[in-house]
Short mmCIF file of C-alpha atoms in Angstrom, two decimals:
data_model
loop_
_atom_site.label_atom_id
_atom_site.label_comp_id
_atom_site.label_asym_id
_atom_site.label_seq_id
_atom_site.Cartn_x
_atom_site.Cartn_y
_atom_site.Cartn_z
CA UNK A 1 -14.32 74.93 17.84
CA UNK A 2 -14.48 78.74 18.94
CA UNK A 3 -18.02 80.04 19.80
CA UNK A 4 -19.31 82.46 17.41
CA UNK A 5 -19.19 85.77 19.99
CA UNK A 6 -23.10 86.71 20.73
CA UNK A 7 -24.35 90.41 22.12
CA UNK A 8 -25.17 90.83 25.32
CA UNK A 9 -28.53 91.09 25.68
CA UNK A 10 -31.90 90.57 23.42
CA UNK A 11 -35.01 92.30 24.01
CA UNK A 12 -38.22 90.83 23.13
CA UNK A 13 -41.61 90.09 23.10
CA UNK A 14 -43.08 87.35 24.86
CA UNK A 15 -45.84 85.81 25.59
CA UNK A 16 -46.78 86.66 29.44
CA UNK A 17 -47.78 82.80 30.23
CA UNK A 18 -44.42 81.61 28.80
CA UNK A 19 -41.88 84.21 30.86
CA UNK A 20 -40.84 81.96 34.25
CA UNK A 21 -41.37 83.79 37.54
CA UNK A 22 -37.62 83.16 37.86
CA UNK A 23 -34.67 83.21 35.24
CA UNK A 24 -30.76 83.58 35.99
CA UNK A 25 -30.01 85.33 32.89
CA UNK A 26 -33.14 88.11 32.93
CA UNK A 27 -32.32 91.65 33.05
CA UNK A 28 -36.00 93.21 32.75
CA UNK A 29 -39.36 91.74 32.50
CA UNK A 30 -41.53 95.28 31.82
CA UNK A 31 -45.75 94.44 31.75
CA UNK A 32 -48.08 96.62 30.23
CA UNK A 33 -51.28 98.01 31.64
CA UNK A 34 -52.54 98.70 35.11
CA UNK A 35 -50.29 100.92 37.78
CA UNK A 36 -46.99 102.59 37.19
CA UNK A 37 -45.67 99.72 39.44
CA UNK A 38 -42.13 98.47 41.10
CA UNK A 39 -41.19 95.84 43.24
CA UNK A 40 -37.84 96.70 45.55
CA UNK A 41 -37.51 92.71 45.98
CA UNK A 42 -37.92 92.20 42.00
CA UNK A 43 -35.56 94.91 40.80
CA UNK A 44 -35.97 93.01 37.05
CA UNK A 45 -39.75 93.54 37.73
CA UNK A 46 -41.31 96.90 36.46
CA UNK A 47 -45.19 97.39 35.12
CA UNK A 48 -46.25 100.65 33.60
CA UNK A 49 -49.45 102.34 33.11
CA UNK A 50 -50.06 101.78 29.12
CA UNK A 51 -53.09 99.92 28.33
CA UNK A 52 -52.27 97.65 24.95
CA UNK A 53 -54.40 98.06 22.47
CA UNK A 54 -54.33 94.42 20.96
CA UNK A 55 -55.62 91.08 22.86
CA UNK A 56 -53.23 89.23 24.09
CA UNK A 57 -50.65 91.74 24.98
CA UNK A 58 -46.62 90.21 24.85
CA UNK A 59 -44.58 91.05 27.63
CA UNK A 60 -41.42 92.82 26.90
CA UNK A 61 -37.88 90.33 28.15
CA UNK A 62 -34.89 91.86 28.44
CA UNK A 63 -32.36 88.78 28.58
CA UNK A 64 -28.06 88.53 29.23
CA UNK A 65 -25.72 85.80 27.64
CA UNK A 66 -24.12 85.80 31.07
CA UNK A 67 -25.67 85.34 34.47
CA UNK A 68 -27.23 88.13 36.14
CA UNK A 69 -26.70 90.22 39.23
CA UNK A 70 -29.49 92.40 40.68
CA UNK A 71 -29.87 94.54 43.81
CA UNK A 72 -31.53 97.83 44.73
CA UNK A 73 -29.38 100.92 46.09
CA UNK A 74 -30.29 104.77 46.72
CA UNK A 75 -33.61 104.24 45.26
CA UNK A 76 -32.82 102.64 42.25
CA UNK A 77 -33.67 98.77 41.44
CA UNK A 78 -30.68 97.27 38.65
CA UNK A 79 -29.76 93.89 36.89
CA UNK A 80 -26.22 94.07 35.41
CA UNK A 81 -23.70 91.66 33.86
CA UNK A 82 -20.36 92.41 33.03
CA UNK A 83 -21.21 94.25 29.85
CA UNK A 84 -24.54 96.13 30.52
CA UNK A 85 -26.65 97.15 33.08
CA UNK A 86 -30.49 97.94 33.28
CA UNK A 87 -31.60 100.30 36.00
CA UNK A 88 -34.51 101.28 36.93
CA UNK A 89 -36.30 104.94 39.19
CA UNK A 90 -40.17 105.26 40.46
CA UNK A 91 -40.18 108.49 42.64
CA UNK A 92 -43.32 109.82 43.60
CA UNK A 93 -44.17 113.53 42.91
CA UNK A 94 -45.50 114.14 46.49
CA UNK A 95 -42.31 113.91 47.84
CA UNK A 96 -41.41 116.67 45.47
CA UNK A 97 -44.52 119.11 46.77
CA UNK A 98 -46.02 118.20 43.09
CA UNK A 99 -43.36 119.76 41.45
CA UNK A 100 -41.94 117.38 38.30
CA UNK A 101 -39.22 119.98 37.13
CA UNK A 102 -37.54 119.21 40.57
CA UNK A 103 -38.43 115.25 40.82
CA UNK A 104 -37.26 114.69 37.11
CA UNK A 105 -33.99 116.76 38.27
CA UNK A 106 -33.65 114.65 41.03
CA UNK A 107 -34.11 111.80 38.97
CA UNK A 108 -31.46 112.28 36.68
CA UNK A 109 -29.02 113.59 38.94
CA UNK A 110 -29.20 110.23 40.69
CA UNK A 111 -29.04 108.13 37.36
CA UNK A 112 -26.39 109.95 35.99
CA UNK A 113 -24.29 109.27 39.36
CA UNK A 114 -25.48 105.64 39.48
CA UNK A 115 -24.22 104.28 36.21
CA UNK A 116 -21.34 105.56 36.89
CA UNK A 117 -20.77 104.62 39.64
CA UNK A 118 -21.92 101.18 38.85
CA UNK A 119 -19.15 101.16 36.58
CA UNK A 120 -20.87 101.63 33.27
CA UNK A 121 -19.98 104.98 31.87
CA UNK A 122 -21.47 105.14 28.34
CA UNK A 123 -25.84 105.54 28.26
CA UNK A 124 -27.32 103.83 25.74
CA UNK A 125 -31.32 104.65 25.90
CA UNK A 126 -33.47 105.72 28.47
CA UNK A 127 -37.30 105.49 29.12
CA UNK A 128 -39.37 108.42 30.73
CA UNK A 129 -43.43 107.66 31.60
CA UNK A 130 -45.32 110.09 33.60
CA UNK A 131 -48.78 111.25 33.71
CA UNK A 132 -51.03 114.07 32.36
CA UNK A 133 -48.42 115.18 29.58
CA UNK A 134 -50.25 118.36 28.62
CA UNK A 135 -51.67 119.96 31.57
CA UNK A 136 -50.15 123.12 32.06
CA UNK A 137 -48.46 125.08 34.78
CA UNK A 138 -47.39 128.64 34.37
CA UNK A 139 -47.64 128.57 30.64
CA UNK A 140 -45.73 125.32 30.13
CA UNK A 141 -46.99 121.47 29.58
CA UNK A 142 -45.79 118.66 31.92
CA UNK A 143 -43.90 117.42 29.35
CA UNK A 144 -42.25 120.83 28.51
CA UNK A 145 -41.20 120.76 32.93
CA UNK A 146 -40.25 117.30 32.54
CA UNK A 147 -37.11 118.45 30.03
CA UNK A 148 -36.82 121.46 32.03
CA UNK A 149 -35.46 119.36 34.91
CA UNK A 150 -34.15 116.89 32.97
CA UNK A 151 -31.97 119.55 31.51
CA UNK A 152 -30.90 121.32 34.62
CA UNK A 153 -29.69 117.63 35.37
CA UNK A 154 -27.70 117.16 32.42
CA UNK A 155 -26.17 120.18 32.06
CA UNK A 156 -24.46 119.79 35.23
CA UNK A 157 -22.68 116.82 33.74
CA UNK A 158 -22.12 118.07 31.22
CA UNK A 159 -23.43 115.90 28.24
CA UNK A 160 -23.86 117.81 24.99
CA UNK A 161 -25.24 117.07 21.95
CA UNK A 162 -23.01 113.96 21.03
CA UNK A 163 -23.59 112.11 24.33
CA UNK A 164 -27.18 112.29 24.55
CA UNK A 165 -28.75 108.87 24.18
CA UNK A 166 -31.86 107.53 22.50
CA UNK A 167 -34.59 108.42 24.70
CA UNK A 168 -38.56 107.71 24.75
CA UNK A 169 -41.45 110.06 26.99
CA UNK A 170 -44.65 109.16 26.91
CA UNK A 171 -47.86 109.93 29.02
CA UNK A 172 -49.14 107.02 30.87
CA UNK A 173 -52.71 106.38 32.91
CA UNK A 174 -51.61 106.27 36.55
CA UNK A 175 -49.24 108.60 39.23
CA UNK A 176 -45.55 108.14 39.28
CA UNK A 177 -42.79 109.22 37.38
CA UNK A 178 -40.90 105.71 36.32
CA UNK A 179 -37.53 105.98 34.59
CA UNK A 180 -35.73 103.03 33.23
CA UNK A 181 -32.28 102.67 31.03
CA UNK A 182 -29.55 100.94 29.59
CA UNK A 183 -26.13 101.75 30.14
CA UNK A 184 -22.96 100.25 28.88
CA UNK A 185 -18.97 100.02 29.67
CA UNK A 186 -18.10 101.44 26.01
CA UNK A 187 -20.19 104.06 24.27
CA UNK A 188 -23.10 103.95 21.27
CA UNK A 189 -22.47 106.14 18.27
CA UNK A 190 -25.56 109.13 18.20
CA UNK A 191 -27.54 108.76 15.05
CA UNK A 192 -29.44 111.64 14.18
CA UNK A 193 -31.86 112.16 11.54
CA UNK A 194 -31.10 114.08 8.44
CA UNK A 195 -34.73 114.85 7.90
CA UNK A 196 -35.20 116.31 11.05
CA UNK A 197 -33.65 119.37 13.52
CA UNK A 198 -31.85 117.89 16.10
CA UNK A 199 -33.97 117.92 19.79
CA UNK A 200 -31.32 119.72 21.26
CA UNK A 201 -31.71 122.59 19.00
CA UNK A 202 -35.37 122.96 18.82
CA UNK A 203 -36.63 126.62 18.19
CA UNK A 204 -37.56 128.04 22.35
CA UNK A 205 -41.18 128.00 21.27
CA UNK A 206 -40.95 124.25 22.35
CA UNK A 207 -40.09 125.36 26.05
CA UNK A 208 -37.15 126.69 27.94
CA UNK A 209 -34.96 124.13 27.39
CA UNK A 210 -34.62 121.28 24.69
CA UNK A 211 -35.54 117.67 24.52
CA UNK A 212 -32.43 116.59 25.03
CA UNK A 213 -31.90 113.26 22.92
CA UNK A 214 -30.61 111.87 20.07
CA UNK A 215 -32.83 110.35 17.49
CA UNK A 216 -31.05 106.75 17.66
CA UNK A 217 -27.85 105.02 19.39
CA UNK A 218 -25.77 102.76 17.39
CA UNK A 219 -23.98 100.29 19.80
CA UNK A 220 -21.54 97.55 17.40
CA UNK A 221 -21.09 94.36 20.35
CA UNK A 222 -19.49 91.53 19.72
CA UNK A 223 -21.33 89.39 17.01
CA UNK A 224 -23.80 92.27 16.14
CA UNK A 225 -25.17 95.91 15.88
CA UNK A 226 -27.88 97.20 18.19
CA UNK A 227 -29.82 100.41 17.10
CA UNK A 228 -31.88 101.69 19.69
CA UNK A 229 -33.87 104.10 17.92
CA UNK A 230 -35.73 107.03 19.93
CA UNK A 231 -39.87 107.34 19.99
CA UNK A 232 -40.42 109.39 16.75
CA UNK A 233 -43.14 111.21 15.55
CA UNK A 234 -44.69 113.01 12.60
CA UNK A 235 -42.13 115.50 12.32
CA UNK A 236 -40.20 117.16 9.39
CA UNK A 237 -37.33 119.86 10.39
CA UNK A 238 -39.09 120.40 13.88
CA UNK A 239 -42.84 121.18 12.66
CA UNK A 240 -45.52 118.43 13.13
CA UNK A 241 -46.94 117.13 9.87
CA UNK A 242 -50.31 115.75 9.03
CA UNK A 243 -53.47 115.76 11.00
CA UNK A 244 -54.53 112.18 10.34
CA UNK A 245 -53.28 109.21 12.40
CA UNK A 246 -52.81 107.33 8.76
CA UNK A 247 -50.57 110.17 7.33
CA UNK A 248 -48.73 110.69 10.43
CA UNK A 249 -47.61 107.12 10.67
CA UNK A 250 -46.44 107.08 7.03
CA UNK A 251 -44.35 110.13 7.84
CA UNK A 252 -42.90 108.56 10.90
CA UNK A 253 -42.07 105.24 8.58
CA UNK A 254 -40.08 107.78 6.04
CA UNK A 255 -38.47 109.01 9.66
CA UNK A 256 -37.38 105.42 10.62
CA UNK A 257 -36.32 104.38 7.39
CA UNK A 258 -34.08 107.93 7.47
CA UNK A 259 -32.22 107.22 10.73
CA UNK A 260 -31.91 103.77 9.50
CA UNK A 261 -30.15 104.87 6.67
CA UNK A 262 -28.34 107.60 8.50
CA UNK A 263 -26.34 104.73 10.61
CA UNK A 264 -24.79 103.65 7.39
CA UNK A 265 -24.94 99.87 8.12
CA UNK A 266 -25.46 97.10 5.18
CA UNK A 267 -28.18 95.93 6.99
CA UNK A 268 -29.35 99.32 7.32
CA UNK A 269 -28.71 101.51 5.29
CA UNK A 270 -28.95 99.48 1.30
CA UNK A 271 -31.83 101.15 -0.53
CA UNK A 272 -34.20 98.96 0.25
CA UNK A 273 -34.12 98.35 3.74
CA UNK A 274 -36.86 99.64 5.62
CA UNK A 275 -38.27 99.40 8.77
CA UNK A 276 -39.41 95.86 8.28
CA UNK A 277 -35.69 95.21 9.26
CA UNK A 278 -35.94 95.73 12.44
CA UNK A 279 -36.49 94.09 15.48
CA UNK A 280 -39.50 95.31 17.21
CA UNK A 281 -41.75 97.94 17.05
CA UNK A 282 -43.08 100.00 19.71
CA UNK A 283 -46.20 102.09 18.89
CA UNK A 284 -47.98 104.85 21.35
CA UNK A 285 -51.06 105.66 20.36
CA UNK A 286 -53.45 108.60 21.62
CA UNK A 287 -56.76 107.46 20.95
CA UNK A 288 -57.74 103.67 21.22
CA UNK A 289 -59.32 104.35 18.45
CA UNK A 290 -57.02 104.97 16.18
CA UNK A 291 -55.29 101.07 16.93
CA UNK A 292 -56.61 99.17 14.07
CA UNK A 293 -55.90 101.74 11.73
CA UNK A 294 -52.28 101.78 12.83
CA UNK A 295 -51.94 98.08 12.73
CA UNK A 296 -53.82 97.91 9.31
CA UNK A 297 -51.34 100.95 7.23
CA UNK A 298 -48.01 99.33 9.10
CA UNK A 299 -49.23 95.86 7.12
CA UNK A 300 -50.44 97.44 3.53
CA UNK A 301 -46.91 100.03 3.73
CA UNK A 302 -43.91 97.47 4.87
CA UNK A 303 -43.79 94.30 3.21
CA UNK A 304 -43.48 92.36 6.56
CA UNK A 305 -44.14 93.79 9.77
CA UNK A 306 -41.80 93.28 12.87
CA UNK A 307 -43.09 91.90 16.39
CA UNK A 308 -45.09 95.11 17.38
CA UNK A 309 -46.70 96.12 20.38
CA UNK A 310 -49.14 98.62 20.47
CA UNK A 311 -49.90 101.14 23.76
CA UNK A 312 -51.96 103.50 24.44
CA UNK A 313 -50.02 107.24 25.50
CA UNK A 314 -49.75 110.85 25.45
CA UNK A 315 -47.51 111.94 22.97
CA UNK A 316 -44.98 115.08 23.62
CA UNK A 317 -47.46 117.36 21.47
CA UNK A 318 -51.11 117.48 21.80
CA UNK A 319 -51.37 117.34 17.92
CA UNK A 320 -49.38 114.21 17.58
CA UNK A 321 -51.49 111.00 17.61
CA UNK A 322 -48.98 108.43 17.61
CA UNK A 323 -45.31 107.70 17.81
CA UNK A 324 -43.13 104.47 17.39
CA UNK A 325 -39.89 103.11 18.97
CA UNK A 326 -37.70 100.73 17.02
CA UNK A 327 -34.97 98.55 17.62
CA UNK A 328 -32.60 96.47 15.24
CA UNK A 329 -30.83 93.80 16.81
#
C-alpha cells in the first residue's frame, strides 16, 4: 500500500530531558535562556539569550522525514535534507568595530549567497536576535540599524516585496547577533495582512529603510500546508495600538486570526478558525511581569490554546510589550 506523502519537517516543543544528545533525522535543537550560544561541532545546536517565563521551559525540535546532513562552511553551521535546509550565523559585533548596520549587512550578504548556493533557492522564514534593541546611535534605535543593513543586503539581490519571507527580531539578554532560517528548493506564497500596511512600505518615520518582511509564508508540501507566520504585534495600518499588555495581545489575536484568514485555506481561513488552529505559539514578552497575564487572556480568549512558549524580549518598538509567532503545520 502507498505511504500517505508526509512534510518535511515538524517543529516542536519538547521537553529538554526527552530530546537525545544525538538523532539522525534532527535539523535544529534551539534552547532558551543563558548566552547567545553556538557550537561549530553541533551545527543543529543553537541556544539564545531569552529567559522563559514559565517553569519548565520546552525545547524547540526541528525534525526531517529523511536523514540529515550537517556541516559548517564560511561561518555558517547547516542541517539539510533533500527538501529543506536550516542554517544558522553568530557573528560578533567586535569584529565589525561595534557597528550592527555593517555586521547585519554582512550577515545577510552571506546567507543570501549560502542558500543558494546550497542549492535551496526559495527562503521561507528567518530569525534575527540581538541585544539592546532601543539604544540609539545618531538618532536611530538598534533595531532601526539592524534593517538598515539588512536592507542594503537585500537590495543588492534584489528581493522585493513578494520574496520577502516571514521574519522574527527580537532583543535578547546577552552579546551576539545570531541569525537562523529556513530555506527551501520551491518557494512559499507571501501572506500579508489585510489589517495592516505592509513592512516594506512603512511611513520613513520608522527609519531609513523598511522592515523588510512579509507578515506570513504559506509553503503547500507534500501531505500538508505550513504557515510560518512572522512575530506580530499590536499594530493596526502601521500605528501601535493599546497601552496595556491585555489589550495589546487581543489586538495581536485579531492580527493572527487576519493573516490566517488572508491565506485562504479550509483549515484557515472558515469563519471560525482562529488561532487555536495552529501549531505553536511563540510569545516575547517585555516585562516578566506581564507573563501570567499573557498566559491567563490567551486561555479565557481562544477556546484551546496551542503548545506555547513564552520568552522574555525587546520588542521592535519601545511601546510594544509583547509580540507572538505562530505556526500551522
Amino acid at each position: 500500500m502507498p505511504q500517505t506523502p508526509r512534510p518535511p519537517l515538524s517543529i516542536r516543543l519538547e521537553d529538554p530531558q526527552g530530546v537525545p544528545e544525538h538523532d539522525p533525522h534532527r535539523l535544529a535543537r534551539i534552547r532558551f535562556g543563558g548566552a547567545n550560544r553556538s557550537d561549530p561541532a553541533r551545527p543543529d545546536t543553537l541556544e539564545l539569550a531569552l529567559p522563559p517565563l514559565a517553569p519548565n521551559a520546552p525545547v524547540e525540535v526541528w525534525r526531517a522525514v529523511e536523514p540529515v546532513q550537517s556541516g559548517f562552511r564560511e561561518g555558517i553551521g547547516y542541517t539539510c535534507t533533500g527538501q529543506v535546509l536550516f542554517g544558522w550565523m553568530h557573528l560578533d559585533e567586535d569584529r565589525f568595530g561595534g557597528d550592527l548596520a555593517a555586521a547585519a549587512e554582512h550577515a545577510y550578504a552571506r546567507l543570501l549567497a549560502f542558500h543558494r548556493d546550497m542549492g535551496f533557492p526559495a527562503l521561507l522564514r528567518v530569525w534575527n536576535y540581538f541585544p539592546r534593541l532601543h539604544e540609539r546611535h545618531d538618532g536611530l534605535d538598534r533595531y532601526q540599524i539592524f534593517c538598515l543593513g539588512r536592507h542594503r543586503a537585500l537590495e543588492r539581490i534584489p528581493l522585493g516585496e513578494g520574496d520577502l519571507p516571514a521574519a522574527t527580531a527580537i532583543g535578547t539578554r546577552a552579546p551576539g547577533l545570531v541569525i537562523y532560517f529556513l530555506a527551501g528548493r520551491e518557494p512559499g506564497r507571501q501572506i500579508e495582512n489585510p489589517r495592516q500596511v505592509s513592512a516594506f512600505r512603512y511611513p520613513a518615520r520608522y527609519g531609513p529603510r523598511s522592515p523588510s518582511f512579509s507578515r506570513a509564508t504559506l509553503r503547500h508540501w507534500a501531505g500538508a500546508p505550513h504557515l510560518y507566520i512572522s512575530g506580530t504585534a499590536s499594530i493596526v495600518g502601521h500605528e501601535t495600538c493599546h497601552d496595556e499588555v491585555s489589550a495589546q495581545l487581543r489586538e495581536i489575536l485579531a492580527n493572527l486570526k487576519a493573516v490566517m484568514r488572508a491565506t485562504g485555506e479550509p483549515a484557515l481561513a472558515t469563519p471560525g478558525a482562529g488561532p487555536e488552529r495552529l501549531s505553536l505559539l511563540k510569545a516575547y514578552v517585555r516585562h516578566p511581569g506581564d507573563a501570567q497575564r499573557v498566559q491567563a487572556v490567551l486561555k479565557d480568549t481562544l477556546d484551546s490554546t496551542p503548545p506555547l512558549l513564552l520568552l522574555q524580549g525587546d520588542i521592535c518598538r519601545e511601546d510594544l510589550l509583547v509580540e507572538i509567532e505562530g505556526l500551522y503545520a
